[in-house]
Coordinates of C-alpha atoms in Angstrom, one line a residue:
X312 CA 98.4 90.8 75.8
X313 CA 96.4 92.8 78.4
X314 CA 96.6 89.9 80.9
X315 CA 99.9 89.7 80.3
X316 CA 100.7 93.0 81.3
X317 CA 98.4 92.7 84.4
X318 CA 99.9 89.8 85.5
X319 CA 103.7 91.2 85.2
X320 CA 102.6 94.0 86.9
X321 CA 101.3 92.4 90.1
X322 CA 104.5 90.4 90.0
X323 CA 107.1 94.0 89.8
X324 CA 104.5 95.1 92.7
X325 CA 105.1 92.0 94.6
X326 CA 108.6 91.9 94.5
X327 CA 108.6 95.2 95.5
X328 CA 106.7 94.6 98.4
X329 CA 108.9 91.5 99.5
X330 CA 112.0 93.8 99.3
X331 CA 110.4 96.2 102.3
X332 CA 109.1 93.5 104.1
X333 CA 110.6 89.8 102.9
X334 CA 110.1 87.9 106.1
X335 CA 106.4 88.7 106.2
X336 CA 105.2 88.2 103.0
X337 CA 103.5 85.3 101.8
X338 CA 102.9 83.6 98.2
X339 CA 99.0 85.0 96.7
X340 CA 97.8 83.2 93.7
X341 CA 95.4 86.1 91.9
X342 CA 92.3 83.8 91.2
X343 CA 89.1 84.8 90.1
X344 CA 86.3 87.1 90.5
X345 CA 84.7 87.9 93.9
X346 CA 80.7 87.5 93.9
X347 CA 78.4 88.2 96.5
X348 CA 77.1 90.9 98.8
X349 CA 78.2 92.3 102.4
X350 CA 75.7 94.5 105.1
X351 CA 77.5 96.1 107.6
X352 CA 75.0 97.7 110.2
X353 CA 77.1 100.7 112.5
X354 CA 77.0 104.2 113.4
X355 CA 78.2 107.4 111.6
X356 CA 78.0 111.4 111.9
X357 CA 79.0 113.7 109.7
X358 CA 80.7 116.8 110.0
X359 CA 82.8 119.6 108.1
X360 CA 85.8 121.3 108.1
X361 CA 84.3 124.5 109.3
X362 CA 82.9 122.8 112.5
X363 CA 80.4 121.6 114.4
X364 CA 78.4 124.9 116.8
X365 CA 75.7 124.0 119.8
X366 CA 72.9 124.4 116.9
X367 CA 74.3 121.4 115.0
X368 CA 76.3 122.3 111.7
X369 CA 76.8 126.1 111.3
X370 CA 75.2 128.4 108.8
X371 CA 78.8 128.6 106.5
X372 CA 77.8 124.5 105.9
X373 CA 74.9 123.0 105.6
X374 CA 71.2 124.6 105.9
X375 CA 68.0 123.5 104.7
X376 CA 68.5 123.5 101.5
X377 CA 71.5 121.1 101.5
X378 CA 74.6 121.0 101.4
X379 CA 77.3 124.2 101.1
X380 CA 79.9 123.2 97.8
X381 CA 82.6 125.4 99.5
X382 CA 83.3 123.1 102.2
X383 CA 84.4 119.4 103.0
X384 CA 82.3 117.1 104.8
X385 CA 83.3 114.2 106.5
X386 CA 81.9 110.6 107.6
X387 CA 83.0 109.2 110.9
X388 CA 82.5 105.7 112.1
X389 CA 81.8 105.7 115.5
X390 CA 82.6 103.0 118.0
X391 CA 85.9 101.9 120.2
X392 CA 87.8 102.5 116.4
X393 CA 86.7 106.3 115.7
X394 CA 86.5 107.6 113.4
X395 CA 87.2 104.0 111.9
X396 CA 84.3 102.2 113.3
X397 CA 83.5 99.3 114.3
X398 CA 80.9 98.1 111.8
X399 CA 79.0 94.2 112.6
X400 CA 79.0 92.4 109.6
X401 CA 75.7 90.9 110.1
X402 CA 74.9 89.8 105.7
X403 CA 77.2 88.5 103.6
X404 CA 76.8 85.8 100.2
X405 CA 79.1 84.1 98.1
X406 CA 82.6 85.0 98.5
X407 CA 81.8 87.0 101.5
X408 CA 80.7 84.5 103.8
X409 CA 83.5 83.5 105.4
X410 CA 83.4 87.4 107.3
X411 CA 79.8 87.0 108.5
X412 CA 79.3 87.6 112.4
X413 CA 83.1 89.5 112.1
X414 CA 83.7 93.1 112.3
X415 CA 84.4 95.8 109.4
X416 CA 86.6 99.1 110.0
X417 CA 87.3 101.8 107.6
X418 CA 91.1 102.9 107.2
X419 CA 90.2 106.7 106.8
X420 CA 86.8 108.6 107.1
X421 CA 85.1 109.5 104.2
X422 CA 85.7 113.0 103.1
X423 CA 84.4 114.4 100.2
X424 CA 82.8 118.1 98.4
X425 CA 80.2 119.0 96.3
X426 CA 76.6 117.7 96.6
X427 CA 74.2 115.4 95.0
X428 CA 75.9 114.0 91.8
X429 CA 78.6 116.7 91.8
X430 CA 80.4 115.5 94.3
X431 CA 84.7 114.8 94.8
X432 CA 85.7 112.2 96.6
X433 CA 89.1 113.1 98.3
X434 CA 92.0 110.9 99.5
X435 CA 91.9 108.6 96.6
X436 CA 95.6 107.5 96.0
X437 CA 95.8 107.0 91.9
X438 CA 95.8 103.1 91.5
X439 CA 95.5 102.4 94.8
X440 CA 92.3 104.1 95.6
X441 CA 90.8 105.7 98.7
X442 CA 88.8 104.9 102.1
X443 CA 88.3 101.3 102.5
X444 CA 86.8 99.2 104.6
X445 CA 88.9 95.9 105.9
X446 CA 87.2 92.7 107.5
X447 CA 88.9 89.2 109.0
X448 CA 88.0 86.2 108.0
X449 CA 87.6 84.9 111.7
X450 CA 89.5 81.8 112.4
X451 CA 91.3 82.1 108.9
X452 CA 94.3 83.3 107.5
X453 CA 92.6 86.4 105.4
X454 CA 90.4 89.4 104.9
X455 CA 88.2 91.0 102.9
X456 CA 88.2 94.5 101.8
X457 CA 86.0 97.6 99.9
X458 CA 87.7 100.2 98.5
X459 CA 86.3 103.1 97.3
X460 CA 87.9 105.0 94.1
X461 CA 85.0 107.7 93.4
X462 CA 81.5 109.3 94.4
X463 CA 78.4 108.9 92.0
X464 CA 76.4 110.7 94.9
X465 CA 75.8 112.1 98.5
X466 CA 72.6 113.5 99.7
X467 CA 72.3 113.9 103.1
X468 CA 70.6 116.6 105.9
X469 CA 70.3 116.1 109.7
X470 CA 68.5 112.9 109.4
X471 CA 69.0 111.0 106.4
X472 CA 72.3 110.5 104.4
X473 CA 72.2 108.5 100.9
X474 CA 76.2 107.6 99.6
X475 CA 76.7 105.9 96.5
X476 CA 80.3 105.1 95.6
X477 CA 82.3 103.2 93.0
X478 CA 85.6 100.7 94.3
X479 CA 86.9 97.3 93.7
X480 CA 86.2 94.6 96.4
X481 CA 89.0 91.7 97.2
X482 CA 88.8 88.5 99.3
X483 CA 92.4 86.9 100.1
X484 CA 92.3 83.7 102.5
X485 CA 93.7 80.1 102.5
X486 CA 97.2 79.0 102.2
X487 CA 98.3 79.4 100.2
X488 CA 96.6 83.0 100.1
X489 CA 94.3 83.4 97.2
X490 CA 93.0 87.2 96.1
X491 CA 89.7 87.1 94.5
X492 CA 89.1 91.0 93.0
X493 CA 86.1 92.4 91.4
X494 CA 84.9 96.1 90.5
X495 CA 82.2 96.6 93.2
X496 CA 79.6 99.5 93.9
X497 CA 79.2 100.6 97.6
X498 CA 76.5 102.2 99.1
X499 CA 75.6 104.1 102.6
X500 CA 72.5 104.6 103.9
X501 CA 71.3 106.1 107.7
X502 CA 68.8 107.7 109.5
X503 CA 68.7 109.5 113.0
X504 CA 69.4 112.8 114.0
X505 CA 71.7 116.1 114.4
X506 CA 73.5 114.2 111.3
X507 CA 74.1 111.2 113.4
X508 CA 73.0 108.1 111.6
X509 CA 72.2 104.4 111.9
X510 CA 74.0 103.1 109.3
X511 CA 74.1 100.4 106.5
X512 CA 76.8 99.6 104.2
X513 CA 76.2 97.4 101.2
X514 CA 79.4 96.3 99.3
X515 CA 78.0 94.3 95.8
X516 CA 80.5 93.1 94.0
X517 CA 80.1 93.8 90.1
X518 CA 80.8 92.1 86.4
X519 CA 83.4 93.7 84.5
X520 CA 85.5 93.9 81.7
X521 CA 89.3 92.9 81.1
X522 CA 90.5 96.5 80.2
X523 CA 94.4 97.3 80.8
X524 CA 93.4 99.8 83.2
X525 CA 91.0 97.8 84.7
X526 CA 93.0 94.9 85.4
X527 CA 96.4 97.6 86.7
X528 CA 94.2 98.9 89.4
X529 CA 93.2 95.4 90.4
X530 CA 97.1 94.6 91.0
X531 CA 97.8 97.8 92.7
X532 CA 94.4 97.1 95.2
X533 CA 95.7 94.1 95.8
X534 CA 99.2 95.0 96.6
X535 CA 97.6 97.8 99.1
X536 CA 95.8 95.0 100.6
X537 CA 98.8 92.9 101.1
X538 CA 100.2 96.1 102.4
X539 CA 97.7 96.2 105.2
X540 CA 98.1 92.5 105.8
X541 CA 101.7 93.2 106.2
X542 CA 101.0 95.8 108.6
X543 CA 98.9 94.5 111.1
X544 CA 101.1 91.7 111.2
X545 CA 104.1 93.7 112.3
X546 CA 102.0 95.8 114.7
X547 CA 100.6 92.2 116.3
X548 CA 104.2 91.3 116.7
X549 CA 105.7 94.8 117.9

């Protein structure tokens, strides 16, 4: 019964989607689990809502001992995207595999408060989720895509930064498209200096139960990533 509310979901979702944009979307057979792991290797600074002063991050935010709860700090990606990236995909198994050698960008920086485990992630949609990364599958028609939906933990000072977040994961390629979905865990790690980091991402996709709830935010990830699809699609053709 849970399945079949999942899968009649997706279907209202789809149909909605169509309506908005009928000529661009495509037929995706929901297939599967994703296994396997992506690296993405980039760069990243951090920063807060109170600003940024000549000595680094000012006394109101961070200090020595950590981070101030009262503010809300933020993760750029740096490159020709900021504050969405680039980030080189340079590991990826299983599933994955197909985006190895391409290039990763986040849709939003990461924003959250709080420190260590007492942290809020913000901009998280409900169902849908919050920043996410986006990959092509080069040569292919699809992508892959991390989203995150919550915070276990951030520890960071000027130069280290440790992120560990919860999401779901999908790959959707072929043709017809095929979505592949799986609970995943997501985890940021850098080192440098004046909160400027070398980064690593690690996506791990996860095992997971077939709870109702569950298996509702898998259909509404999967609809935001055919949203995205759709998007980029009508900006290539603009």
């Amino acid at each position: 019964m849970k399945i079949s509310k999942f899968v009649w979901s997706v279907l209202v979702a789809f149909a909605t989607v169509a309506l908005i944009a009928p000529q661009q979307v495509e037929a995706i057979i929901v297939d599967g689990r994703v296994s396997g792991q992506t690296v993405f290797s980039g760069s990243g600074t951090i920063t807060e809502s109170s600003g940024i002063n000549s000595n680094g991050i000012n006394g109101s935010g961070i200090n020595g001992s950590g981070i101030n709860g009262n503010v809300t700090n933020e993760l750029d990606f740096n490159g020709q995207n900021f504050p969405h990236g680039p980030l080189s995909v340079t590991g990826a198994t299983g599933d994955f595999s197909p985006i190895l050698g391409s290039q990763a960008n986040f849709d939003l920086a990461i924003r959250w408060t709080g420190s260590g485990s007492s942290v809020t992630l913000l901009d998280v949609l409900p169902g849908v989720g919050g920043p996410a990364w986006n990959s092509p599958i080069v040569g292919a028609n699809g992508f892959a895509t991390g989203t995150f939906f919550s915070l276990q933990s951030v520890t960071f000072d000027e130069d280290s930064l440790t992120m560990i977040g919860m999401g779901r994961t999908q790959v959707v390629s072929g043709d017809p498209l095929v979505l592949k979905h799986s609970a995943a865990r997501i985890v940021i790690q850098g080192t440098g200096q004046d909160f400027t980091y070398n980064l690593t991402v690690v996506t791990t996709s996860l095992p997971e139960g077939g709870s109702g709830l569950g298996l509702l935010a898998i259909g509404l990830v999967a609809v935001e990533g055919l949203r995205r699809k759709i998007t980029t699609r009508q900006n290539r053709y603009a």
